[in-house]
Coordinates of C-alpha atoms (C1' of nucleotides) in Angstrom, one line a residue:
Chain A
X4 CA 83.0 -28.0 -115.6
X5 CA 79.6 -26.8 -113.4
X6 CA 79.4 -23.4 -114.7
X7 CA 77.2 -21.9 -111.7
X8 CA 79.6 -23.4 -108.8
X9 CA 82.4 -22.3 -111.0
X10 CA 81.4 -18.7 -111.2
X11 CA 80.7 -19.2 -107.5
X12 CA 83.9 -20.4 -106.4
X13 CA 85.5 -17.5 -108.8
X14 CA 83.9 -15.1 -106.4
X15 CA 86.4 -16.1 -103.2
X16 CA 89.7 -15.4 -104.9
X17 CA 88.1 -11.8 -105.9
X18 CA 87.0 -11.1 -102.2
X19 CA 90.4 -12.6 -101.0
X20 CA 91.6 -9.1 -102.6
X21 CA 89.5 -7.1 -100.6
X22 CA 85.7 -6.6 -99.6
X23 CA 83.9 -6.0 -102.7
X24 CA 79.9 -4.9 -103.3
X25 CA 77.0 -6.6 -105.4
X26 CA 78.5 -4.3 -108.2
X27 CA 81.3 -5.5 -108.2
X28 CA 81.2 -8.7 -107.9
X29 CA 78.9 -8.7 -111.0
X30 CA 81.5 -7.0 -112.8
X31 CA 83.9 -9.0 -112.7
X32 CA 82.1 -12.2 -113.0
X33 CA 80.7 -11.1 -115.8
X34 CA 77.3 -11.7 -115.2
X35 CA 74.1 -9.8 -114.1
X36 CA 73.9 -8.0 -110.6
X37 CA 70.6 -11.0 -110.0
X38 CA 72.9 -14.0 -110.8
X39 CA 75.9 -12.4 -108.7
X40 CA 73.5 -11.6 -105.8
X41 CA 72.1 -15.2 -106.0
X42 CA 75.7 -16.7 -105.9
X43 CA 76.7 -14.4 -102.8
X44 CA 73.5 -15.2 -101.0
X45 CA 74.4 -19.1 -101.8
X46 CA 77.8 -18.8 -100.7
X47 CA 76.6 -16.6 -97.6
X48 CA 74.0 -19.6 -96.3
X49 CA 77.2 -21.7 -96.2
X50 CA 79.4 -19.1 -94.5
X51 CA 81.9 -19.0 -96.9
X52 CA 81.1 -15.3 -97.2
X53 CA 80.1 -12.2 -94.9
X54 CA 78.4 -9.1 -95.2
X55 CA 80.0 -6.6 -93.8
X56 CA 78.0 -3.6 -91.8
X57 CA 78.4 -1.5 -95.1
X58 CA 76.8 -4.2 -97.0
X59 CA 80.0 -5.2 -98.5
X60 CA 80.9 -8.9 -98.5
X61 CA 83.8 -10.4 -97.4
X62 CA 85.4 -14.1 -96.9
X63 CA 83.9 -15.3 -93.9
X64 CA 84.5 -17.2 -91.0
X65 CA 83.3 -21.1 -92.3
X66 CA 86.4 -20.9 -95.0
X67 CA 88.4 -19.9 -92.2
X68 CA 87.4 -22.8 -89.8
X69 CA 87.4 -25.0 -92.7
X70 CA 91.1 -24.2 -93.6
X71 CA 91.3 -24.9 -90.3
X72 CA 90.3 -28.6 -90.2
X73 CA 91.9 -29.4 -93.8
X74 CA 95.5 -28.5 -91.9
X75 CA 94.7 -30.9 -88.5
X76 CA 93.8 -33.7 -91.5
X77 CA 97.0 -33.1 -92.3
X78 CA 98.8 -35.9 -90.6
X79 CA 102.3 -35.6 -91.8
X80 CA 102.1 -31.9 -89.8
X81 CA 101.1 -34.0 -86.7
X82 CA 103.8 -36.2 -87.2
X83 CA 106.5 -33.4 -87.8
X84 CA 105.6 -30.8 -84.9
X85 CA 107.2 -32.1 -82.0
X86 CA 110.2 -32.8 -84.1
X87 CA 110.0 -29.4 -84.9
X88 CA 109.9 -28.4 -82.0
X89 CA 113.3 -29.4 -80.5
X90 CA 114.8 -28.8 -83.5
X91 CA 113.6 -25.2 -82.5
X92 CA 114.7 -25.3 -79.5
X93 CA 118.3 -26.9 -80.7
X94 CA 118.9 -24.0 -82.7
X95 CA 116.7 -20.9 -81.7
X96 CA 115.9 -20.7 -85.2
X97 CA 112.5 -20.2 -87.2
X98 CA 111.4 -23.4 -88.1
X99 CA 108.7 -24.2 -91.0
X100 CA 107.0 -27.1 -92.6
X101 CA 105.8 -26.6 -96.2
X102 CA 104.1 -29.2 -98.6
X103 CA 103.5 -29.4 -102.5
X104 CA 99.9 -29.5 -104.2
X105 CA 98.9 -28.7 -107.4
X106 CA 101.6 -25.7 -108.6
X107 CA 101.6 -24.6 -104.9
X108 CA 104.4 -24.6 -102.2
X109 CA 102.1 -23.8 -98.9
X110 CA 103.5 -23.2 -95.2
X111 CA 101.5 -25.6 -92.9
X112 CA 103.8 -25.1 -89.6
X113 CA 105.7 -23.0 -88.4
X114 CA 107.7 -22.8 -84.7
X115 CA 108.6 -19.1 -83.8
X116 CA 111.9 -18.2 -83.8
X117 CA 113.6 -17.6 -79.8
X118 CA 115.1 -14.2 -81.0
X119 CA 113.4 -11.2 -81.5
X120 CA 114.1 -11.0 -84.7
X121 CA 111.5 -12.7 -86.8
X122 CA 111.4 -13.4 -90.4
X123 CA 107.6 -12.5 -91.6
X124 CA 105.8 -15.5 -93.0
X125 CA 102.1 -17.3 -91.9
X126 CA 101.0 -20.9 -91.6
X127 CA 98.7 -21.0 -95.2
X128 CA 100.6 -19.1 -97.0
X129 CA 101.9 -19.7 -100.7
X130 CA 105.7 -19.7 -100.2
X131 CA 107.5 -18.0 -102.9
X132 CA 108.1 -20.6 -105.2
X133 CA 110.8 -19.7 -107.0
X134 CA 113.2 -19.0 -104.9
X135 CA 112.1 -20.9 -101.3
X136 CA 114.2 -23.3 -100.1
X137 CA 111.7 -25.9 -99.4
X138 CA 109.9 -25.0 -102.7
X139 CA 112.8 -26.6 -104.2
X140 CA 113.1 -29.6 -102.8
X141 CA 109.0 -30.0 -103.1
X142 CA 109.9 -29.3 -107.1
X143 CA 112.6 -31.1 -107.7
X144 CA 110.9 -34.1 -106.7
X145 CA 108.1 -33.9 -109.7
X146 CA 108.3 -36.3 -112.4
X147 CA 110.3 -34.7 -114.9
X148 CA 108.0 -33.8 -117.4
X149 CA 105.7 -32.2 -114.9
X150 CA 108.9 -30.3 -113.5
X151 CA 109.4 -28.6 -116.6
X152 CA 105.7 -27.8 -117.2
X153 CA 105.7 -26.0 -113.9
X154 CA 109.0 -24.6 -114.6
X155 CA 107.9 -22.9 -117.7
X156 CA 104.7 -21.9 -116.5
X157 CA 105.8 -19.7 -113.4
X158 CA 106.5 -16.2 -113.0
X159 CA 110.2 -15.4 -111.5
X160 CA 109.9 -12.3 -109.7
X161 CA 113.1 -10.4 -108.9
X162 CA 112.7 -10.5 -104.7
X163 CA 116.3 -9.6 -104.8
X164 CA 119.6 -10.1 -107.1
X165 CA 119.6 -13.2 -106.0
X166 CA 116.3 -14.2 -106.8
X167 CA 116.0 -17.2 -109.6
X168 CA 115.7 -15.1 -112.9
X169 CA 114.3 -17.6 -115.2
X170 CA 113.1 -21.2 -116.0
X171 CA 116.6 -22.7 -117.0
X172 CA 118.3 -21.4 -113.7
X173 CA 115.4 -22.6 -111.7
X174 CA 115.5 -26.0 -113.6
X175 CA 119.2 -26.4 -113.1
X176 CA 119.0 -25.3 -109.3
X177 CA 116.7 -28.1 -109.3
X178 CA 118.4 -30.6 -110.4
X179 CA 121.5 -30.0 -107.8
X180 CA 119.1 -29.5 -105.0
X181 CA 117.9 -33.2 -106.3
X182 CA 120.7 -34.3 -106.6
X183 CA 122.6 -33.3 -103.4
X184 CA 118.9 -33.8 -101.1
X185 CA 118.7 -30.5 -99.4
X186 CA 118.4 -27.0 -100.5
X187 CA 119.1 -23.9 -99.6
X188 CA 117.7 -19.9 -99.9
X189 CA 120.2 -17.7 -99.4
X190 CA 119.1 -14.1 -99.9
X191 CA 117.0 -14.9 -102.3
X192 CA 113.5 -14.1 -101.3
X193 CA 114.9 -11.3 -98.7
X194 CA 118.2 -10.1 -98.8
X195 CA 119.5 -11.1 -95.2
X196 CA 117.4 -13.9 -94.5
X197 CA 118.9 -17.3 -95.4
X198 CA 117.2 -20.7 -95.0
X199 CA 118.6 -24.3 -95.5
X200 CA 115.9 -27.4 -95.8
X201 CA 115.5 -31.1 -95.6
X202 CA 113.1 -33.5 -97.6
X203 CA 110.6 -35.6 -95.9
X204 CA 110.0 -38.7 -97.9
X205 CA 107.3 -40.8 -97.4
X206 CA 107.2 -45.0 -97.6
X207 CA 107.2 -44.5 -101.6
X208 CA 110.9 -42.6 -101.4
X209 CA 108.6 -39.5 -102.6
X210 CA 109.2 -36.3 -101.2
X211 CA 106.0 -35.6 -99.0
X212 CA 107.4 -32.4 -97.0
X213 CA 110.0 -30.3 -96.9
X214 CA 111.2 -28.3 -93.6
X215 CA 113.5 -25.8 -93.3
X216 CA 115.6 -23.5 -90.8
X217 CA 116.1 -19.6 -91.5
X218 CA 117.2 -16.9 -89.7
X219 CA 118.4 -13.6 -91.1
X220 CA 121.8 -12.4 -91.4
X221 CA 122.1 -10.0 -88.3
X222 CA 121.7 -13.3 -86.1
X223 CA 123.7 -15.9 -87.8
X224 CA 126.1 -15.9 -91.1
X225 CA 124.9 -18.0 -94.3
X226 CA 127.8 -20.2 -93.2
X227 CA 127.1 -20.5 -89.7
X228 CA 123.6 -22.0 -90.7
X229 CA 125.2 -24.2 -93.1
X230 CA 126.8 -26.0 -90.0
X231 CA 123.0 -26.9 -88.9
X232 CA 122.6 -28.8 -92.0
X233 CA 123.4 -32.2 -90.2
X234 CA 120.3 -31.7 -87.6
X235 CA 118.5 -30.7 -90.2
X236 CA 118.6 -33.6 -92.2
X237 CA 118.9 -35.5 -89.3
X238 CA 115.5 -34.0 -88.2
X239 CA 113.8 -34.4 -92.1
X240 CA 115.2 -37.9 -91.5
X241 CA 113.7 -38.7 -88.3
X242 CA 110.6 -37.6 -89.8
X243 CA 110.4 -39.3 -92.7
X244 CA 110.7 -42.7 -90.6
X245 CA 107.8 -41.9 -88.7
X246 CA 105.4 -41.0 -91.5
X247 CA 106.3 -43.8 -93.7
X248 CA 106.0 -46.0 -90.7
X249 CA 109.4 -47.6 -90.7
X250 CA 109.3 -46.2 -86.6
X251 CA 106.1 -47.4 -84.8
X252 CA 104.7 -44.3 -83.8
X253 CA 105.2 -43.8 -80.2
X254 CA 101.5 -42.5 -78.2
X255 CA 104.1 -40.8 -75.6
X256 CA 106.0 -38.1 -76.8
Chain B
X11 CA 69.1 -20.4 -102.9
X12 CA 71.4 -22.3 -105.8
X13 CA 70.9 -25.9 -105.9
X14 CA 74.2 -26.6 -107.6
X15 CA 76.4 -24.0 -105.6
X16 CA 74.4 -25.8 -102.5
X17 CA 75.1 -29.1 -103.5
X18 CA 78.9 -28.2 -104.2
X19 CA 79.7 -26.3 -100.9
X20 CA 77.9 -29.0 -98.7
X21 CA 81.2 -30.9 -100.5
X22 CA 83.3 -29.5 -98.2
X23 CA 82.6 -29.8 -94.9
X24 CA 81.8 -33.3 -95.2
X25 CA 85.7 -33.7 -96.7
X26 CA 86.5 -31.6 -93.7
X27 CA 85.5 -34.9 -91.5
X28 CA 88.0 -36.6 -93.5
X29 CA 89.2 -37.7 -97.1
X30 CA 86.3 -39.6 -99.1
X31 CA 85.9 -41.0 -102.4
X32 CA 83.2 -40.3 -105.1
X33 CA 80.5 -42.5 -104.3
X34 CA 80.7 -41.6 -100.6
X35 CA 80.3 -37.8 -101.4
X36 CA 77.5 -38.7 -103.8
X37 CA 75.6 -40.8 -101.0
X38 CA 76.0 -37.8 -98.9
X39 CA 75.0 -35.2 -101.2
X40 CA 72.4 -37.4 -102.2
X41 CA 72.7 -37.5 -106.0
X42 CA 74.1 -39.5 -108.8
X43 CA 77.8 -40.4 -108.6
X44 CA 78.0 -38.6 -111.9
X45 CA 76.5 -35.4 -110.5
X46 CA 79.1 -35.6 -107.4
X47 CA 81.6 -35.8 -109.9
X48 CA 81.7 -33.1 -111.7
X49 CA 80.8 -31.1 -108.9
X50 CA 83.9 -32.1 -107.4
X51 CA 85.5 -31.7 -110.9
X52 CA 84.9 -28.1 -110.7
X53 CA 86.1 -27.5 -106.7
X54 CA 89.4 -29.4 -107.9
X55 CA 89.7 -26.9 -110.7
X56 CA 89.6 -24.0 -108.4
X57 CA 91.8 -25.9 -105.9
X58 CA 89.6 -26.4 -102.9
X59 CA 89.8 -30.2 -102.7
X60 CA 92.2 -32.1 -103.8
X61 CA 92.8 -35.8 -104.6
X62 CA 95.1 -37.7 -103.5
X63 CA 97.1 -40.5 -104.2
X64 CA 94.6 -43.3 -103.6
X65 CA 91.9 -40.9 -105.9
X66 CA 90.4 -40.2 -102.6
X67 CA 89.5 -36.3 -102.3
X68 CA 90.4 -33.9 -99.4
X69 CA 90.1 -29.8 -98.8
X70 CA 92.7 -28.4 -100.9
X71 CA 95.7 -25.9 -100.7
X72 CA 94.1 -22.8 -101.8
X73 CA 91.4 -23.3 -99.2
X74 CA 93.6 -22.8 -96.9
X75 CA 95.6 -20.0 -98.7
X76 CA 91.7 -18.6 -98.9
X77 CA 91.6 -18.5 -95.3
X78 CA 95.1 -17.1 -94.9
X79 CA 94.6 -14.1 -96.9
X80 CA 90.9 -13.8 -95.3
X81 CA 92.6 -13.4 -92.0
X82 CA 94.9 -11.0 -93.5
X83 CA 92.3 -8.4 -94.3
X84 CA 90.7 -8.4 -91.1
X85 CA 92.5 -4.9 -90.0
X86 CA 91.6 -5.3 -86.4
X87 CA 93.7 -8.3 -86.3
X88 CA 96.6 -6.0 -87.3
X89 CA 95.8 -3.7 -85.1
X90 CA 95.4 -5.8 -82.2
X91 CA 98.7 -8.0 -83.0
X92 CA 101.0 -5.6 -81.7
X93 CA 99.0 -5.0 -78.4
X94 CA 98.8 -8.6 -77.7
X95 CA 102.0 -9.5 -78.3
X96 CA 102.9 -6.5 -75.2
X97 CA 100.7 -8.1 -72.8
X98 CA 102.2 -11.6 -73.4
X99 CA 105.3 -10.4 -72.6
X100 CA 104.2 -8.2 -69.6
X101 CA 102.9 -11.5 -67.7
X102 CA 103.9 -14.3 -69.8
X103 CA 100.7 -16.8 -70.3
X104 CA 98.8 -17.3 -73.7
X105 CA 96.7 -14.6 -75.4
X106 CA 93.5 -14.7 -77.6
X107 CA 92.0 -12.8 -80.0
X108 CA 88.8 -13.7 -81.4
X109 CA 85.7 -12.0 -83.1
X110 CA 82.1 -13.3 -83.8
X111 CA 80.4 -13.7 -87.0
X112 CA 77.1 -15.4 -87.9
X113 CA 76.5 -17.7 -85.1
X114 CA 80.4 -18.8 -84.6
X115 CA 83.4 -17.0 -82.2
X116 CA 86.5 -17.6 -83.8
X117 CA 89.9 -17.4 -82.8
X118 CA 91.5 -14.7 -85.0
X119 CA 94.8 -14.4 -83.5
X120 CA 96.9 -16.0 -80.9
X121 CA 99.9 -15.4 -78.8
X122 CA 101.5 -18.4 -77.1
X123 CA 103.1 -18.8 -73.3
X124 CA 106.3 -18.7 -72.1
X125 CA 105.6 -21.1 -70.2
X126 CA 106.0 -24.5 -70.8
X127 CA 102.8 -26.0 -70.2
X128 CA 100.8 -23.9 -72.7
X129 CA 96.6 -25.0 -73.8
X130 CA 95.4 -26.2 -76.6
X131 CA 94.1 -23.7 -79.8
X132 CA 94.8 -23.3 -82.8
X133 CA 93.7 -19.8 -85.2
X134 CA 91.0 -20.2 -87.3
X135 CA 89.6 -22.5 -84.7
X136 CA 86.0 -22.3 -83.6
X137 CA 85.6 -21.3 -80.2
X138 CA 83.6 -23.5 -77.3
X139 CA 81.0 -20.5 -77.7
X140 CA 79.0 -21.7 -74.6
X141 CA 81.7 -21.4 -72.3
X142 CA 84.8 -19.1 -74.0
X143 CA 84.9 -16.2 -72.3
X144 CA 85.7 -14.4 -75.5
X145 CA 82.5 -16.0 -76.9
X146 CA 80.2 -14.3 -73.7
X147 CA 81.5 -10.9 -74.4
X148 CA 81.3 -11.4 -78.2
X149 CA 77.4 -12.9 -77.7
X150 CA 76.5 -10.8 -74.6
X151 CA 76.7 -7.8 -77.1
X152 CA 74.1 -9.2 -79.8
X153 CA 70.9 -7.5 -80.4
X154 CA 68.6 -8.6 -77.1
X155 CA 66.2 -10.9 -79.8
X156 CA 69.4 -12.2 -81.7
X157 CA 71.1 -13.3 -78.5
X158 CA 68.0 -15.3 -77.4
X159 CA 67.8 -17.3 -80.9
X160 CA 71.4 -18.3 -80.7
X161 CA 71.3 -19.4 -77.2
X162 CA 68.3 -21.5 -77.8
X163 CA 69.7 -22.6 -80.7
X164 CA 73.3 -23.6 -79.3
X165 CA 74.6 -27.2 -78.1
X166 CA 75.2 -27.1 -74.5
X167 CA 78.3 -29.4 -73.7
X168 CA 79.3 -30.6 -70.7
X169 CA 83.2 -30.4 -70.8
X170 CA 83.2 -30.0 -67.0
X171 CA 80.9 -29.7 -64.6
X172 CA 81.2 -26.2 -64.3
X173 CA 80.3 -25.8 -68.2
X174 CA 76.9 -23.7 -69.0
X175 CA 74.8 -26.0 -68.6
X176 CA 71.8 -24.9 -70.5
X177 CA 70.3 -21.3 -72.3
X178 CA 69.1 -19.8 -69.6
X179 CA 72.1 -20.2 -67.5
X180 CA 73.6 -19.2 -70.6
X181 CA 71.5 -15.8 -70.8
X182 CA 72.2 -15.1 -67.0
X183 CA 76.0 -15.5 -67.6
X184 CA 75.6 -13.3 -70.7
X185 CA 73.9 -10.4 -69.1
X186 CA 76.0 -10.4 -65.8
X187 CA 79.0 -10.0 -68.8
X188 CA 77.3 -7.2 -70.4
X189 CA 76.9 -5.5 -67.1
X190 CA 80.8 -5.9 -65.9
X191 CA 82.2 -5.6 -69.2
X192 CA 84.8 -8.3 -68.9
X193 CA 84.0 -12.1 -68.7
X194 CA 85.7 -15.2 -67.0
X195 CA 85.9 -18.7 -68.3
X196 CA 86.3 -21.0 -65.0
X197 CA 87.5 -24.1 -65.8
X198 CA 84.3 -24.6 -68.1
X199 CA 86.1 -25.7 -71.2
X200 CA 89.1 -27.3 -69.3
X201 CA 88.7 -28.5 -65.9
X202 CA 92.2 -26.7 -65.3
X203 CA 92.4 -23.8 -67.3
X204 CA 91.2 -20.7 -66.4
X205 CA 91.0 -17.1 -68.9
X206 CA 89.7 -13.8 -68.1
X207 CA 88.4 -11.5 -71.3
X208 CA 87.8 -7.7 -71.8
X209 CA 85.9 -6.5 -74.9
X210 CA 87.3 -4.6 -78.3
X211 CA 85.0 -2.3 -79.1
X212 CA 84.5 -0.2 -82.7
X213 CA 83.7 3.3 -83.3
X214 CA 79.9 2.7 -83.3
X215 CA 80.5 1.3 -79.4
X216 CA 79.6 -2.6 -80.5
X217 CA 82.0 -5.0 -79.6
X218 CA 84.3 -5.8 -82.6
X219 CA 86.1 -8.5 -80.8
X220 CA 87.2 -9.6 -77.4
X221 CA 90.8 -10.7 -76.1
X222 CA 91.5 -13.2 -73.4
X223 CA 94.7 -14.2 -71.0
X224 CA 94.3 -17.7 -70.2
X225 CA 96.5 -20.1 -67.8
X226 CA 96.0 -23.4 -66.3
X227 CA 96.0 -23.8 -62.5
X228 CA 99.0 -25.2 -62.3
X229 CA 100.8 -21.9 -63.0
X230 CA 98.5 -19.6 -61.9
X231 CA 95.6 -19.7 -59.5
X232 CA 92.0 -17.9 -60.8
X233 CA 92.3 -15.6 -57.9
X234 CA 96.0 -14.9 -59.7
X235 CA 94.9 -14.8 -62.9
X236 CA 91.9 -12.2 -61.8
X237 CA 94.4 -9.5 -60.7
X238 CA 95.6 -9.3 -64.7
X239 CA 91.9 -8.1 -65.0
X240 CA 92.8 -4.1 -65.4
X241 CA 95.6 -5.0 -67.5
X242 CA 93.4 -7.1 -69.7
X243 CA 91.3 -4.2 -69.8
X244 CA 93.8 -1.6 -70.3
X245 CA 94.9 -3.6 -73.2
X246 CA 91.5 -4.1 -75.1
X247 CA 90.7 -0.8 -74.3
X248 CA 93.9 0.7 -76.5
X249 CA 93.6 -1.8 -79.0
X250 CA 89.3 0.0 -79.2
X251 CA 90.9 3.2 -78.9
X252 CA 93.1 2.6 -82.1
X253 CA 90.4 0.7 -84.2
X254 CA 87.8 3.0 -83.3
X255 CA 89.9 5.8 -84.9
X256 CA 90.1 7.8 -81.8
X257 CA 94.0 7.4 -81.4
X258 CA 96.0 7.8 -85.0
X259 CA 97.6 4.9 -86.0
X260 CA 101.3 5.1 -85.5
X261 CA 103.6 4.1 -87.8
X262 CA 106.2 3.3 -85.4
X263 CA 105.8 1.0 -83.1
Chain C
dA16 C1' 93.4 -66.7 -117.8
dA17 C1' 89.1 -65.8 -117.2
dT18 C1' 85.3 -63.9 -114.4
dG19 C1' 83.2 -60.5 -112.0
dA20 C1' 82.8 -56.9 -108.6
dG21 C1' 83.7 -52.3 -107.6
dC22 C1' 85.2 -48.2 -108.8
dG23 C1' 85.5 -43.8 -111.8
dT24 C1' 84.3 -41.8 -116.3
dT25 C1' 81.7 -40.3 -120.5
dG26 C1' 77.6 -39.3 -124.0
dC27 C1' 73.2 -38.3 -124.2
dA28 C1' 68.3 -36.8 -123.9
dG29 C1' 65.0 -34.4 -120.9
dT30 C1' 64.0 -31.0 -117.9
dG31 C1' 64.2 -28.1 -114.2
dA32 C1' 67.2 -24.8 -112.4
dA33 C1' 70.0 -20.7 -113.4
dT34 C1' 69.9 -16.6 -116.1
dG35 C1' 69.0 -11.8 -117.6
dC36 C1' 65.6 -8.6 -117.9
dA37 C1' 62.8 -5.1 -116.3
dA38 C1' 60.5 -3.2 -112.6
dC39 C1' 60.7 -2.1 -107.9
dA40 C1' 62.4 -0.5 -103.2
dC41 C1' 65.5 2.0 -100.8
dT42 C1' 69.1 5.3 -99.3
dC43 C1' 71.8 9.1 -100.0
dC44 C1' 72.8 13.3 -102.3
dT45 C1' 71.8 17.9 -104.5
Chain D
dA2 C1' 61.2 16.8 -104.8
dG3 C1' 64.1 15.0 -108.0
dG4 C1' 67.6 11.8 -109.4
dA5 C1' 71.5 8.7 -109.1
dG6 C1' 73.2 4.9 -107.2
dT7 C1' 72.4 0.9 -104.6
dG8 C1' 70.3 -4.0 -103.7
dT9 C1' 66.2 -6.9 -104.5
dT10 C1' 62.2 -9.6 -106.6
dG11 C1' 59.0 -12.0 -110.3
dC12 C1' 59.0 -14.0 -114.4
dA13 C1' 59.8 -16.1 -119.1
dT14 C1' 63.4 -18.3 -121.7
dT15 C1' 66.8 -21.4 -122.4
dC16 C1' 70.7 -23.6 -121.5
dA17 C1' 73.3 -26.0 -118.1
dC18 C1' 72.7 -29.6 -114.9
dT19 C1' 70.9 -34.0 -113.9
dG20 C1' 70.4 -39.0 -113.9
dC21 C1' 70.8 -42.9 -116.7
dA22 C1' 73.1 -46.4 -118.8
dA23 C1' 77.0 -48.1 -121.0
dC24 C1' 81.9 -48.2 -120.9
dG25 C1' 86.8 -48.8 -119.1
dC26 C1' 89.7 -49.8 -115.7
dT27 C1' 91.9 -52.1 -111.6
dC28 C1' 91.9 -55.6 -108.4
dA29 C1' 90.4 -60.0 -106.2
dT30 C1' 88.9 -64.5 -106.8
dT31 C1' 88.5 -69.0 -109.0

DNA sequence: AATGAGCGTTGCAGTGAATGCAACACTCCT
DNA sequence: AGGAGTGTTGCATTCACTGCAACGCTCATT
């Protein structure tokens, strides 16, 4: 809509790639070098961006703090971590907490796995959202026209054979995962890792969250982490009743 | 240097604070509802706020995907990761990485305790840049004029009584720092926890970043804590000796 | 039901802020 | 020295942003 702070804002994703120069920048803007310098010099004063010792700029350290604060705001992840927690230490098993915004499955906890082996994944980022197990609880949750929308409008990359191929298998996973209230991933972002997930539902019945367990295959089988689906639920469950305020939050934990 | 680019990024740290609605962030911004609007408009359309379900608006998703990938590029963080991760495991308490960048120390990587009683941090987290030891290295390496300006400029808060009270205890502390190479925090952020810090440096002999083992008293003693000083220093100095190029990067590791 | 307050939203006219240009400063090559 | 490639600045033009005022909507209140 503001055509300056939109060309300004279009600038992060394109240093998210990689530090870029004034040239650059400009290029791919589409705009002169001036207006792009202007815009980076804006966008430095806030610290949104850095310039690098070779004059290059880069995302800088404000976004970073600011990410920062907009996941402590978060209170549903202050709600879920200690639960997290012992369901961590139940199982020995990564645990991770992912929510739904605008077309986007996002990691916003995570509790380390006990064994060494560790599935790769960060707190921030964009789950794969085809395939994730908590993506398709988040999903399946959407007003059905909205569903299908998003459905159609997402790419379906082939992480493995097991990956979801196309809109109509994704929309049909969907609808079991809905209909059964958990989900599972097996193999389908990375061959041996499986995950199984719980909804968190907030005082609306909505789905607010969605956490899951995964470990990959040299630890445990796909069916011996289907046997954790009962604390797992049990877990989303205990959650849910404390986010939607059906269990007074307790101050000692 | 661009009013509207201004106006929209002073959007979000104010929605950092907490959700608001429109005629809060207009009051704030100072300017017509209708002008806050579509500024917000156009940060909703690039995802960094979002609104939720009572129209309210908060920091969006891909800010926080932003910062994730920001974090990402910073190589030294990879390089460092592995290193860190060693020295936890060689004497068990919580490990901090952290660089410096236009006025702020943040933390850029973190490795937790073993042991149960572990401090409070969190990545992407500003650093207590008065007291940090991380943050004295980081500062005590600054440009003699620079260092002066931001200690001046700096909040001095008392979170104990042994905090730095003021800038020129500040300056003291900082050039005692430069002349060890390796800086202490005392129980100056926490009245019971305790770090000691050794500095990263780059091929150009600045300090990149700085790394920190920190424990609370009541699992180590400071005198305890001070014999993992050459370790601490060991450690920083591979993880200079691989970002300054002067060992190859291994593949394995 | 009707009233009104408190929000968010939209069209519009005026104007000031953003734009692109061109010239300049600077560094790094050859 | 010359020249190519940067980033930077001043300036005139104009267009995008602004503030206003009117509207629509939801919720209380009577």
């Amino acid at each position: 809509m503001s055509q300056t702070v939109d060309r300004a804002l279009s600038i992060l994703p394109l240093l998210a790639e990689g530090p870029a120069d004034l040239g650059q920048v400009a290029d791919r803007l589409g705009v002169h070098k001036s207006t792009a310098l202007r815009l980076l010099r804006t966008l430095h004063d806030h610290g949104m961006v850095y310039r690098q010792s070779d004059q290059r700029y880069r995302l800088g350290a404000r976004l970073i703090a600011l990410a920062q604060e907009a996941m402590e705001n978060l209170d549903i992840r202050e709600i879920a971590h200690p639960h997290l927690v012992r369901l961590n230490e139940q199982c020995g098993h990564t645990v991770h907490l992912a929510v739904y915004e605008e077309d986007e499955v996002l990691y916003i906890d995570k509790v380390e796995s006990r064994y060494p082996v560790r599935m790769y994944s960060r707190i921030g980022k964009p789950v794969a959202i085809t395939v994730a197990a908590v993506a398709k609880l988040l999903l399946a949750d959407l007003p059905e026209h909205e569903r299908r929308a998003l459905a159609e409008k997402l790419d379906y990359p082939m992480y493995t054979a097991r990956s979801t191929p196309h809109p109509d298998a994704f929309l049909r996973e969907l609808a079991k995962v809905r209909e059964q209230g958990w989900a599972t991933d097996l193999g389908g972002h990375e061959e041996s890792i499986n995950c199984v997930a719980a909804p968190i539902t907030g005082a609306d019945g909505r789905v607010a969250a969605a956490m899951s367990v995964s470990a990959p295959n040299v630890v445990v089988t796909a069916d011996e982490l289907l046997t954790l689906l009962p604390l797992v639920r049990r877990t989303a469950d205990a959650i849910s009743g404390e986010y939607s305020g059906r269990n007074p939050t307790k101050d000692a934990e």
